[in-house]
Structure formats: structure tokens, C-alpha cells
């Protein structure tokens, strides 16, 4: 084996900065995915176990008591898009919040990336690409179970995937722009879990149509990416009746969350790394 | 006729960094030439690490001018960083990845190809003497091993400037000496070194030239030998009269040597010839309990310039 100094070319000829300046986001994503692979069995077990438990308890358990079709379809079919949106949001969120606190505080690995040719913007993009990869995996696993339970037809997979990934991206982007401010955990995850995620998952027309809530509670659904994605998914998967303008609003709202979240995250990441 | 122009790798002029009202770096000037080994010394909070991070083109300056590899880091951060190697003060390795994966992923951040990196990782593992830990989860390494890994990682892109912020803190003496030897070889390859350290023997060993910083300012600049010559005497005589008698003895010693420094436990006599000074003292009828003549070191310069009181 040769020693370091034996084959020294020097960065000047060895490293072309244009390569990482173009592909850096993917290198960050590669790093994140490599890291995720350390937990891949847990991710898959959770990704399969969670829908099975949900479908058995709520879908079939509660669903068996609901004899009349909801929205013209069996309860399980009605429920499926909401469960998918929830899973997508959870999966994407896990992969932006934990890595961000880790990157800035726990291992400071973002600072080591930024010591290379990688820019703050590429770190944001890379973390998001990896999070969406995990999100996609989680959604596909969920859909597999849903198909096996007969909750959704095979044909609706493509549209449901799009609807739930859009929700995952929108919410993850917002979380990214918030997590960048965290100096330490400080109960951040507990607060998000209890005061944001829990109400969002419950009051977004998840288990029953949003319209059956009193009007003063419906606003939670209107601002919730879960509702927008669920309503979109229902329209696309089984023909739930929605005004065409509302479909556009769903897409625009989720897209806007994503764009605003990313555009807020970029300068904040840059600022924190350049301190 | 033809004049070989020395390549300036780092040029700082009036360089400043402030955090709100706090001035971390207060208008410093220095230049580092290609192949030079440049040291930043100073007590904690002197502004060394902040300066390092500005040179590393991550931390943005608040004022002044800075040019790294001929470029302004405010506008060419990634281009400059692509050719730097950085060893931060705090290890920032990924804990979950294996040792080799930490090197591999870091190399990827420079856009280096996987196949080439494979061979490089082997070299770096050898450099860090971590060949046997190749497949160990990084979290399971000892502190010294993590440090060595961080140092080796900084070489993955064969940097033009290799920056080490307190590289040997946490290393045992063996590892320290091996590192010195290897840094010297890198220097022979034309790699420019920028080093901060709290170990004065290390600075004397490694640095061609250094600056002593205190409270964000440069107090002195020069080669270790020149600094010793300028700020200290050739030799130092250390005499002890017992902690109660040091003060009264020092009154009588006035005039011996170039300069006296009275410490709680001993008196330092800075002199060109320590033995002669000791002779002078015994002739005066004073009999120190212990005496020691030694060469003046960078540590004497450092303490003289930055004081003996603790900073934090």
C-alpha cells in the first residue's frame, strides 16, 4: 500500500470545483441515505407495521361498525388517502428534523460538509432529496398494504403517491425552515408532536369528512397539509366530488408550503453556517 | 532578470469579525506564502478559531479584506473550499457511519470519483493508523482515534492549504510526533500549513512563521527563533527561595540579567548567560533552594505577550 505523500497530485489538478458545485446536493443526499441505511430495517418494519396496525384497528375494527358507505365508498377506501398523507408527512418530517438538529448541534456534520465545496443551499436540497426518498419508500410500502387489504385499487397508486408526496414535501420544507433555529432539542419534538402533529392528524378530515366538524374547528383542516392532500387523494383515487377550483387550491397550497419552506430555509442555513 | 514571484496563498488586511457588540477579530493583517507553515497562537478567546473559519471560507468576515488562493471567499466560497483541507477544533464526524464511510462520503463532497476514492481511503486509513478500525462504527472510536480520523479526512482532496485547529489536543505523545513528521512531509510536497495550537513546543517544531494573537489583535509576528530573540533573552535562570522569600530576594536581584519576573513559586531571570547570572547571585550571598538554567522558549514569549492570568 502506498503512503499519502507518494501519489500526491494536489487539489489544483485533482478537484474541479464545478463538479461539486453542480452535483453537491446529490452528494449530500447520498450521505444522508447512507446514514439512513443504518436504520433501514427499522424504517421498513415501521413502514409495514404501522399501516397493518392502523388498518386492523381503525380501518377494519371501527370500519366494521360503519355499515353505510362514506362518501359513496367503503370506510377503508375513504380512510386510505388520509393515512397515506399522514405517513408521508411523518416520514419526510423525521428525515428533515432529526438530521438538521444533528447537523447543527449533535454531530455538527453540516459544518464539516460546508468545509468542503458543498454550499448551504446544497445541504438543504440534499437533506430534502433524501427525506423525499424515504417518504416515497414509506408511501409505497403503505400502498402495498392498502392494496393487500383491498382498500385501494392498484390503478390509483400513481395519483395517490403524487398527492401524498406533495404533502410530505410541503410539510417537511416548513419544518426544515423551523428546525434550523433550534439550538438544542429543548423539547422541540414533544411540542411539535403534541401541538402540531396530533391536532393536524385528527382534525383534517382524516377519519370523517371535514364538513362534519363545527365550522370553528374546520380551519385546522384548511391550513393542514393533511386535509389538502387527503381531499386531493380522495378525488383522484375514487372520484370524491370536489369543485375543480378546490383541486387547484389543494395543489397550489401544498406547493406553496414547499416553496415558501425551502426559500425560508436557504438563507437561514446559510446564516447559521456562516456565523 | 526573471524574478520568481512567491505565490501568496492567504492575504488578510484589516480583517474583522464581530458578533453584535463583541469583536472577535479586530483588524488583523498577515500573508501566508505557498509551502509555508504558518501558526496562529494565542490564549482561549484570542480569535484564532474565528480567523481559521474565515480563512476556511465558511465564516463570513465583518470587515477588511481577505483573499484565499487569490480569490475573495465572499464570492468564491465553494471554489476556494474545494482546494482546502480543514481540521476543525471539534471533531464533526458522522457517528453512525463506519470509519471508511466517513472518509468516502467526505471525498464525495469534493466530487471525487468512487473508484479513485477507494484507493485514497486506504492511504488515509494508513495515515491515521486506523486500518484495523476500517469497519468500526465511528462512534466506537476513542477520542484520539476520532481526532486522527478527522485529520486524515482533511487530506482527502490533497489540499493546497491544510488548516489544522488545535490538531493534537487529545492525542498521545506518540501520535503527536507521528503527526508532526507527516505534516513535515506534506510541507515538502508544497502544501501550505496553517496551524493553531496551545503547545508551544509544537509551534516551535512545526511553524516557519507565526503570529501571537490576543483579544482579536496580532501582538507579534515572526519565526519562532526571531520572536524568542525579540521578546525574550537567550536563556532563563529559574531560582526558588521558598514562596515567602521570593519577593524579598527579588529586591536584591535587581540588575541581574536583562529582566526579572517574580512568580509566586519562583523568580525568572532572563539573561544571555544563565550560569553567569547564577554566579552573580551566589556572589551576592544569596543561596536559592533550587536553580535551573534553560534555553528561552516560545512559551516565555507567549506568556510575556499575553500575560499569565487565566482568560476563561
Coordinates of N, CA and C in Angstrom, one line a residue, chain B residues 6-192:
Chain B
X6 N 6.9 34.8 -5.3 CA 6.4 33.8 -4.4 C 4.9 33.9 -4.4
X7 N 4.3 32.8 -4.4 CA 2.8 32.7 -4.5 C 2.2 33.0 -3.2
X8 N 1.3 34.0 -3.1 CA 0.7 34.3 -1.8 C -0.6 33.5 -1.8
X9 N -0.7 32.6 -0.7 CA -1.9 31.8 -0.6 C -3.0 32.4 0.2
X10 N -2.6 33.2 1.2 CA -3.6 33.8 2.1 C -3.2 35.3 2.3
X11 N -4.1 36.2 2.1 CA -3.8 37.6 2.3 C -4.9 38.2 3.1
X12 N -4.6 38.7 4.3 CA -5.6 39.3 5.1 C -5.2 40.8 5.4
X13 N -6.2 41.7 5.3 CA -5.8 43.1 5.5 C -7.0 43.7 6.3
X14 N -6.7 44.1 7.5 CA -7.7 44.8 8.3 C -8.9 43.8 8.6
X15 N -8.6 42.5 8.6 CA -9.7 41.5 8.7 C -10.4 41.6 10.1
X16 N -11.7 41.7 10.0 CA -12.5 41.8 11.2 C -13.7 40.8 11.3
X17 N -14.0 40.4 12.5 CA -15.2 39.7 12.7 C -15.9 40.1 14.0
X18 N -17.1 40.5 13.9 CA -17.8 40.9 15.1 C -19.1 40.1 15.2
X19 N -19.5 39.8 16.5 CA -20.8 39.2 16.7 C -21.6 40.2 17.6
X20 N -22.4 40.9 17.0 CA -23.1 42.0 17.7 C -22.1 43.0 18.2
X21 N -22.0 43.2 19.5 CA -21.0 44.2 20.0 C -19.7 43.6 20.2
X22 N -19.6 42.2 20.2 CA -18.4 41.6 20.6 C -17.5 41.5 19.4
X23 N -16.2 42.0 19.6 CA -15.3 42.0 18.5 C -14.4 40.7 18.6
X24 N -14.5 39.8 17.8 CA -13.7 38.5 17.9 C -12.4 38.7 17.2
X25 N -12.4 39.3 16.1 CA -11.1 39.6 15.4 C -11.1 41.0 15.0
X26 N -10.1 41.7 15.4 CA -10.1 43.2 15.4 C -9.1 43.8 14.4
X27 N -9.3 43.6 13.2 CA -8.4 44.2 12.2 C -7.0 43.6 12.1
X28 N -6.9 42.4 11.6 CA -5.5 41.8 11.6 C -5.0 41.8 10.1
X29 N -3.7 41.9 10.0 CA -3.0 41.8 8.7 C -2.0 40.7 8.7
X30 N -2.1 39.8 7.7 CA -1.0 38.8 7.6 C -1.0 38.2 6.2
X31 N 0.1 37.6 5.8 CA 0.1 36.9 4.5 C 0.8 35.6 4.7
X32 N 0.4 34.6 4.0 CA 1.0 33.3 4.0 C 1.4 32.9 2.6
X33 N 2.6 32.5 2.5 CA 3.2 32.1 1.2 C 3.0 30.6 0.9
X34 N 3.1 30.2 -0.3 CA 3.0 28.8 -0.7 C 4.1 28.0 0.0
X35 N 3.7 26.9 0.5 CA 4.7 26.0 1.1 C 5.1 26.4 2.5
X36 N 4.6 27.5 3.0 CA 4.9 27.9 4.3 C 4.1 27.2 5.4
X37 N 4.7 27.2 6.6 CA 3.9 26.6 7.7 C 3.7 27.7 8.7
X38 N 2.4 28.1 8.8 CA 2.1 29.4 9.5 C 1.3 29.0 10.7
X39 N 1.7 29.6 11.9 CA 1.0 29.3 13.1 C 0.2 30.5 13.7
X40 N -0.9 30.2 14.3 CA -1.7 31.2 15.0 C -1.7 30.8 16.5
X41 N -1.0 31.6 17.3 CA -1.0 31.3 18.7 C -1.8 32.3 19.5
X42 N -2.2 31.9 20.7 CA -3.0 32.9 21.5 C -3.8 32.2 22.5
X43 N -4.1 32.9 23.6 CA -4.9 32.2 24.6 C -6.3 32.0 24.1
X44 N -7.1 31.2 24.9 CA -8.5 31.0 24.5 C -9.2 32.3 24.3
X45 N -10.0 32.4 23.3 CA -10.8 33.6 23.0 C -10.0 34.7 22.3
X46 N -8.8 34.4 21.9 CA -8.0 35.4 21.2 C -8.5 35.7 19.8
X47 N -9.3 34.8 19.2 CA -9.8 35.0 17.9 C -9.1 34.0 16.9
X48 N -8.4 33.0 17.3 CA -7.7 32.1 16.4 C -8.7 31.3 15.6
X49 N -9.6 30.7 16.3 CA -10.5 29.8 15.6 C -11.4 30.6 14.6
X50 N -11.8 31.8 15.1 CA -12.7 32.6 14.2 C -11.9 33.0 12.9
X51 N -10.6 33.3 13.1 CA -9.7 33.6 12.0 C -9.6 32.4 11.1
X52 N -9.4 31.2 11.7 CA -9.3 30.0 10.9 C -10.6 29.7 10.1
X53 N -11.8 30.0 10.7 CA -13.0 29.7 10.0 C -13.2 30.7 8.8
X54 N -12.7 31.9 9.0 CA -12.7 32.9 7.9 C -11.8 32.5 6.8
X55 N -10.6 32.0 7.1 CA -9.7 31.5 6.1 C -10.3 30.3 5.4
X56 N -11.0 29.4 6.2 CA -11.6 28.2 5.6 C -12.8 28.6 4.7
X57 N -13.1 29.9 4.6 CA -14.1 30.4 3.7 C -15.5 29.9 4.1
X58 N -15.7 29.7 5.3 CA -17.1 29.3 5.8 C -17.7 30.5 6.5
X59 N -17.0 31.0 7.5 CA -17.5 32.1 8.3 C -17.2 33.4 7.5
X60 N -18.2 34.2 7.3 CA -18.1 35.5 6.5 C -17.5 36.6 7.4
X61 N -16.5 37.3 6.8 CA -15.9 38.4 7.6 C -16.9 39.6 7.7
X62 N -16.6 40.4 8.8 CA -17.5 41.5 9.0 C -16.8 42.8 8.4
X63 N -15.5 42.7 8.1 CA -14.9 43.9 7.6 C -13.5 43.5 7.1
X64 N -12.8 44.4 6.4 CA -11.5 44.2 5.9 C -11.4 43.4 4.6
X65 N -10.2 43.0 4.3 CA -10.1 42.3 3.0 C -9.5 40.9 3.3
X66 N -9.9 40.0 2.5 CA -9.4 38.6 2.6 C -9.3 38.0 1.3
X67 N -8.2 37.3 1.0 CA -8.0 36.7 -0.3 C -7.4 35.3 0.0
X68 N -8.1 34.3 -0.4 CA -7.5 32.9 -0.3 C -7.3 32.3 -1.7
X69 N -6.1 31.8 -1.9 CA -5.8 31.3 -3.2 C -6.2 32.3 -4.3
X70 N -6.0 33.6 -4.0 CA -6.2 34.6 -5.0 C -7.7 35.0 -5.2
X71 N -8.6 34.4 -4.4 CA -10.0 34.7 -4.6 C -10.6 35.2 -3.3
X72 N -11.7 36.0 -3.4 CA -12.4 36.5 -2.3 C -13.4 35.5 -1.8
X73 N -13.3 35.0 -0.6 CA -14.2 34.0 -0.1 C -15.7 34.4 -0.1
X74 N -15.9 35.7 0.0 CA -17.3 36.2 0.0 C -18.0 35.8 -1.3
X75 N -17.3 35.7 -2.4 CA -17.9 35.4 -3.7 C -17.5 34.1 -4.3
X76 N -16.4 33.5 -3.8 CA -16.0 32.2 -4.4 C -15.8 31.1 -3.3
X77 N -16.7 31.1 -2.3 CA -16.6 30.1 -1.3 C -16.4 28.7 -1.7
X78 N -17.3 28.1 -2.5 CA -17.1 26.7 -2.9 C -15.8 26.5 -3.7
X79 N -15.5 27.4 -4.6 CA -14.3 27.3 -5.4 C -13.0 27.2 -4.5
X80 N -13.0 28.1 -3.5 CA -11.8 28.1 -2.7 C -11.8 26.8 -1.8
X81 N -13.0 26.5 -1.2 CA -13.1 25.4 -0.3 C -12.7 24.1 -1.0
X82 N -13.0 24.0 -2.3 CA -12.7 22.8 -3.0 C -11.2 22.4 -2.9
X83 N -10.4 23.4 -2.7 CA -8.9 23.2 -2.6 C -8.3 23.3 -1.3
X84 N -9.2 23.4 -0.2 CA -8.7 23.5 1.1 C -8.9 22.2 1.9
X85 N -8.1 21.9 2.9 CA -8.3 20.8 3.8 C -8.5 21.4 5.2
X86 N -9.6 21.0 5.9 CA -9.9 21.7 7.2 C -10.0 20.6 8.3
X87 N -9.3 20.8 9.3 CA -9.4 20.0 10.5 C -9.9 21.0 11.6
X88 N -11.3 20.9 11.9 CA -11.8 21.8 12.9 C -11.4 21.5 14.3
X89 N -11.6 22.4 15.2 CA -11.2 22.2 16.6 C -12.0 21.0 17.2
X90 N -13.3 21.0 16.9 CA -14.2 20.0 17.4 C -14.4 19.0 16.3
X91 N -14.2 17.7 16.6 CA -14.4 16.7 15.6 C -15.9 16.7 15.1
X92 N -16.1 16.7 13.9 CA -17.5 16.6 13.4 C -17.7 15.5 12.4
X93 N -17.4 14.3 12.9 CA -17.6 13.1 12.1 C -19.0 12.6 12.3
X94 N -19.4 11.8 11.3 CA -20.7 11.2 11.5 C -20.6 10.0 12.4
X95 N -21.4 9.9 13.4 CA -21.2 8.8 14.4 C -21.7 7.5 13.9
X96 N -22.7 7.5 13.0 CA -23.3 6.2 12.6 C -22.5 5.5 11.5
X97 N -21.9 6.3 10.7 CA -21.2 5.7 9.6 C -19.9 5.0 10.1
X98 N -19.4 4.0 9.3 CA -18.2 3.4 9.6 C -17.0 4.3 9.3
X99 N -15.9 3.9 9.8 CA -14.7 4.8 9.7 C -14.4 5.0 8.2
X100 N -14.4 4.0 7.4 CA -14.1 4.2 5.9 C -15.2 5.0 5.2
X101 N -16.4 4.9 5.7 CA -17.5 5.6 5.1 C -17.4 7.1 5.4
X102 N -16.9 7.5 6.5 CA -16.7 8.9 6.8 C -15.7 9.5 5.9
X103 N -14.6 8.7 5.5 CA -13.7 9.3 4.6 C -14.2 9.3 3.2
X104 N -15.0 8.2 2.8 CA -15.5 8.1 1.5 C -16.5 9.2 1.2
X105 N -17.5 9.4 2.1 CA -18.5 10.4 1.9 C -17.9 11.8 1.8
X106 N -16.9 12.1 2.7 CA -16.3 13.4 2.7 C -15.6 13.6 1.4
X107 N -15.0 12.6 0.8 CA -14.3 12.7 -0.5 C -15.3 13.0 -1.6
X108 N -16.5 12.4 -1.5 CA -17.6 12.7 -2.5 C -18.0 14.1 -2.5
X109 N -17.9 14.8 -1.3 CA -18.3 16.2 -1.3 C -17.4 17.1 -2.2
X110 N -16.2 16.6 -2.6 CA -15.4 17.3 -3.5 C -15.6 16.8 -4.9
X111 N -16.6 16.0 -5.1 CA -16.9 15.5 -6.4 C -15.9 14.4 -6.9
X112 N -15.2 13.8 -5.9 CA -14.2 12.8 -6.3 C -14.9 11.5 -6.6
X113 N -14.3 10.7 -7.6 CA -15.0 9.5 -8.1 C -14.8 8.4 -7.1
X114 N -15.8 7.5 -7.0 CA -15.8 6.4 -6.1 C -14.6 5.5 -6.2
X115 N -14.2 5.2 -7.4 CA -13.1 4.2 -7.7 C -11.8 4.8 -7.2
X116 N -11.5 6.1 -7.5 CA -10.3 6.7 -7.1 C -10.3 6.9 -5.5
X117 N -11.5 7.1 -5.0 CA -11.6 7.3 -3.5 C -11.3 6.1 -2.8
X118 N -11.6 4.9 -3.4 CA -11.4 3.7 -2.7 C -9.9 3.5 -2.3
X119 N -9.0 3.8 -3.3 CA -7.6 3.7 -3.0 C -7.2 4.8 -2.1
X120 N -7.8 6.0 -2.2 CA -7.4 7.1 -1.3 C -7.8 6.8 0.1
X121 N -8.9 6.2 0.3 CA -9.4 5.8 1.7 C -8.3 4.9 2.3
X122 N -7.8 4.0 1.6 CA -6.8 3.1 2.1 C -5.6 3.8 2.6
X123 N -5.1 4.8 1.7 CA -4.0 5.6 2.1 C -4.2 6.4 3.4
X124 N -5.4 7.0 3.4 CA -5.8 7.8 4.6 C -5.9 7.0 5.9
X125 N -6.4 5.7 5.7 CA -6.5 4.9 6.9 C -5.1 4.6 7.4
X126 N -4.2 4.4 6.5 CA -2.8 4.1 6.8 C -2.2 5.4 7.5
X127 N -2.5 6.5 7.0 CA -2.0 7.8 7.5 C -2.5 7.9 9.0
X128 N -3.8 7.6 9.2 CA -4.3 7.8 10.5 C -4.1 6.6 11.4
X129 N -3.4 5.5 10.9 CA -3.2 4.3 11.6 C -4.5 3.7 12.1
X130 N -5.4 3.7 11.2 CA -6.7 3.1 11.6 C -7.2 2.0 10.7
X131 N -6.2 1.3 10.0 CA -6.5 0.3 9.1 C -7.4 -0.8 9.7
X132 N -7.1 -1.1 11.0 CA -7.8 -2.2 11.7 C -9.2 -1.7 12.1
X133 N -9.5 -0.4 12.1 CA -10.8 0.1 12.5 C -11.6 0.5 11.3
X134 N -11.2 0.1 10.1 CA -11.9 0.5 8.9 C -13.4 0.3 9.0
X135 N -13.8 -0.9 9.5 CA -15.2 -1.2 9.5 C -15.9 -0.9 10.8
X136 N -15.2 -0.2 11.7 CA -15.8 0.1 13.0 C -16.7 1.3 12.9
X137 N -17.8 1.3 13.6 CA -18.7 2.4 13.7 C -18.0 3.5 14.3
X138 N -18.0 4.7 13.7 CA -17.1 5.8 14.2 C -17.4 6.2 15.7
X139 N -18.6 6.0 16.1 CA -19.0 6.4 17.5 C -18.2 5.5 18.5
X140 N -17.7 4.4 18.0 CA -17.0 3.5 19.0 C -15.5 3.7 19.0
X141 N -15.0 4.7 18.3 CA -13.6 5.0 18.4 C -13.2 5.8 19.6
X142 N -12.0 5.7 20.1 CA -11.5 6.5 21.2 C -11.4 7.9 20.7
X143 N -11.2 8.9 21.7 CA -11.1 10.3 21.3 C -9.9 10.5 20.4
X144 N -8.8 9.9 20.7 CA -7.6 10.1 19.9 C -7.8 9.6 18.5
X145 N -8.5 8.4 18.4 CA -8.7 7.9 17.1 C -9.6 8.8 16.2
X146 N -10.6 9.3 16.9 CA -11.5 10.2 16.2 C -10.7 11.4 15.7
X147 N -9.8 11.9 16.5 CA -9.0 13.1 16.1 C -8.2 12.7 14.9
X148 N -7.6 11.5 14.9 CA -6.7 11.1 13.8 C -7.5 11.0 12.5
X149 N -8.8 10.5 12.7 CA -9.6 10.3 11.5 C -10.0 11.7 11.0
X150 N -10.3 12.6 11.8 CA -10.7 14.0 11.4 C -9.5 14.6 10.6
X151 N -8.3 14.4 11.1 CA -7.1 14.9 10.5 C -6.9 14.3 9.1
X152 N -7.0 13.0 9.0 CA -6.8 12.3 7.8 C -7.9 12.7 6.8
X153 N -9.1 12.8 7.2 CA -10.2 13.2 6.4 C -9.9 14.5 5.6
X154 N -9.3 15.5 6.4 CA -9.0 16.8 5.8 C -8.0 16.7 4.6
X155 N -7.4 15.5 4.4 CA -6.4 15.4 3.3 C -7.0 14.7 2.1
X156 N -8.3 14.4 2.1 CA -8.9 13.5 1.1 C -8.8 14.2 -0.3
X157 N -8.8 15.5 -0.3 CA -8.8 16.2 -1.6 C -7.4 16.7 -2.0
X158 N -6.4 16.3 -1.2 CA -5.0 16.7 -1.4 C -4.9 18.2 -1.5
X159 N -5.3 18.8 -0.4 CA -5.5 20.3 -0.3 C -4.2 21.1 -0.6
X160 N -4.4 22.3 -1.1 CA -3.3 23.2 -1.3 C -2.9 23.9 0.0
X161 N -4.0 24.2 0.8 CA -3.8 24.7 2.1 C -4.4 23.7 3.1
X162 N -3.6 23.3 4.1 CA -4.1 22.3 5.1 C -4.2 23.1 6.4
X163 N -5.5 23.2 6.9 CA -5.7 24.0 8.1 C -6.0 23.2 9.3
X164 N -5.3 23.3 10.3 CA -5.5 22.4 11.5 C -5.7 23.3 12.7
X165 N -6.9 23.2 13.3 CA -7.2 24.0 14.5 C -7.0 23.1 15.7
X166 N -6.0 23.4 16.5 CA -5.6 22.5 17.6 C -5.6 21.1 17.3
X167 N -4.8 20.7 16.3 CA -4.9 19.3 15.8 C -4.5 18.2 16.9
X168 N -3.6 18.5 17.8 CA -3.1 17.5 18.6 C -3.7 17.4 20.0
X169 N -4.7 18.3 20.2 CA -5.4 18.2 21.5 C -6.1 16.9 21.6
X170 N -5.8 16.1 22.7 CA -6.4 14.8 22.8 C -5.5 13.7 22.2
X171 N -4.4 14.0 21.6 CA -3.5 13.0 21.1 C -2.4 12.6 22.1
X172 N -2.0 11.4 22.1 CA -0.9 11.0 23.0 C 0.4 11.4 22.4
X173 N 1.5 11.4 23.1 CA 2.7 11.9 22.6 C 3.2 11.2 21.4
X174 N 3.0 9.9 21.3 CA 3.4 9.1 20.1 C 2.7 9.6 18.9
X175 N 1.3 9.8 19.0 CA 0.6 10.2 17.8 C 0.9 11.6 17.4
X176 N 1.3 12.5 18.4 CA 1.7 13.8 18.2 C 2.9 13.9 17.3
X177 N 3.9 13.1 17.7 CA 5.2 13.1 17.0 C 5.0 12.5 15.6
X178 N 4.2 11.5 15.4 CA 3.9 10.9 14.1 C 3.3 12.0 13.2
X179 N 2.3 12.7 13.8 CA 1.7 13.8 13.0 C 2.6 14.8 12.6
X180 N 3.5 15.2 13.5 CA 4.5 16.3 13.2 C 5.3 15.8 12.0
X181 N 5.8 14.6 12.0 CA 6.6 14.0 10.9 C 5.8 14.0 9.6
X182 N 4.5 13.7 9.7 CA 3.7 13.6 8.5 C 3.4 15.0 7.9
X183 N 3.2 15.9 8.8 CA 2.9 17.3 8.4 C 4.1 17.8 7.7
X184 N 5.3 17.5 8.2 CA 6.5 18.0 7.6 C 6.7 17.4 6.2
X185 N 6.3 16.2 6.0 CA 6.4 15.6 4.7 C 5.4 16.3 3.7
X186 N 4.2 16.6 4.2 CA 3.2 17.3 3.4 C 3.8 18.7 2.9
X187 N 4.5 19.3 3.9 CA 5.1 20.6 3.6 C 6.1 20.5 2.5
X188 N 6.9 19.4 2.5 CA 7.9 19.1 1.5 C 7.2 19.0 0.1
X189 N 5.9 18.5 0.1 CA 5.2 18.4 -1.2 C 4.7 19.8 -1.6
X190 N 4.9 20.8 -0.9 CA 4.4 22.1 -1.3 C 3.1 22.5 -0.7
X191 N 2.6 21.7 0.3 CA 1.3 22.0 0.9 C 1.6 23.1 1.9
X192 N 0.7 24.1 1.9 CA 0.8 25.2 2.9 C 0.0 24.8 4.1

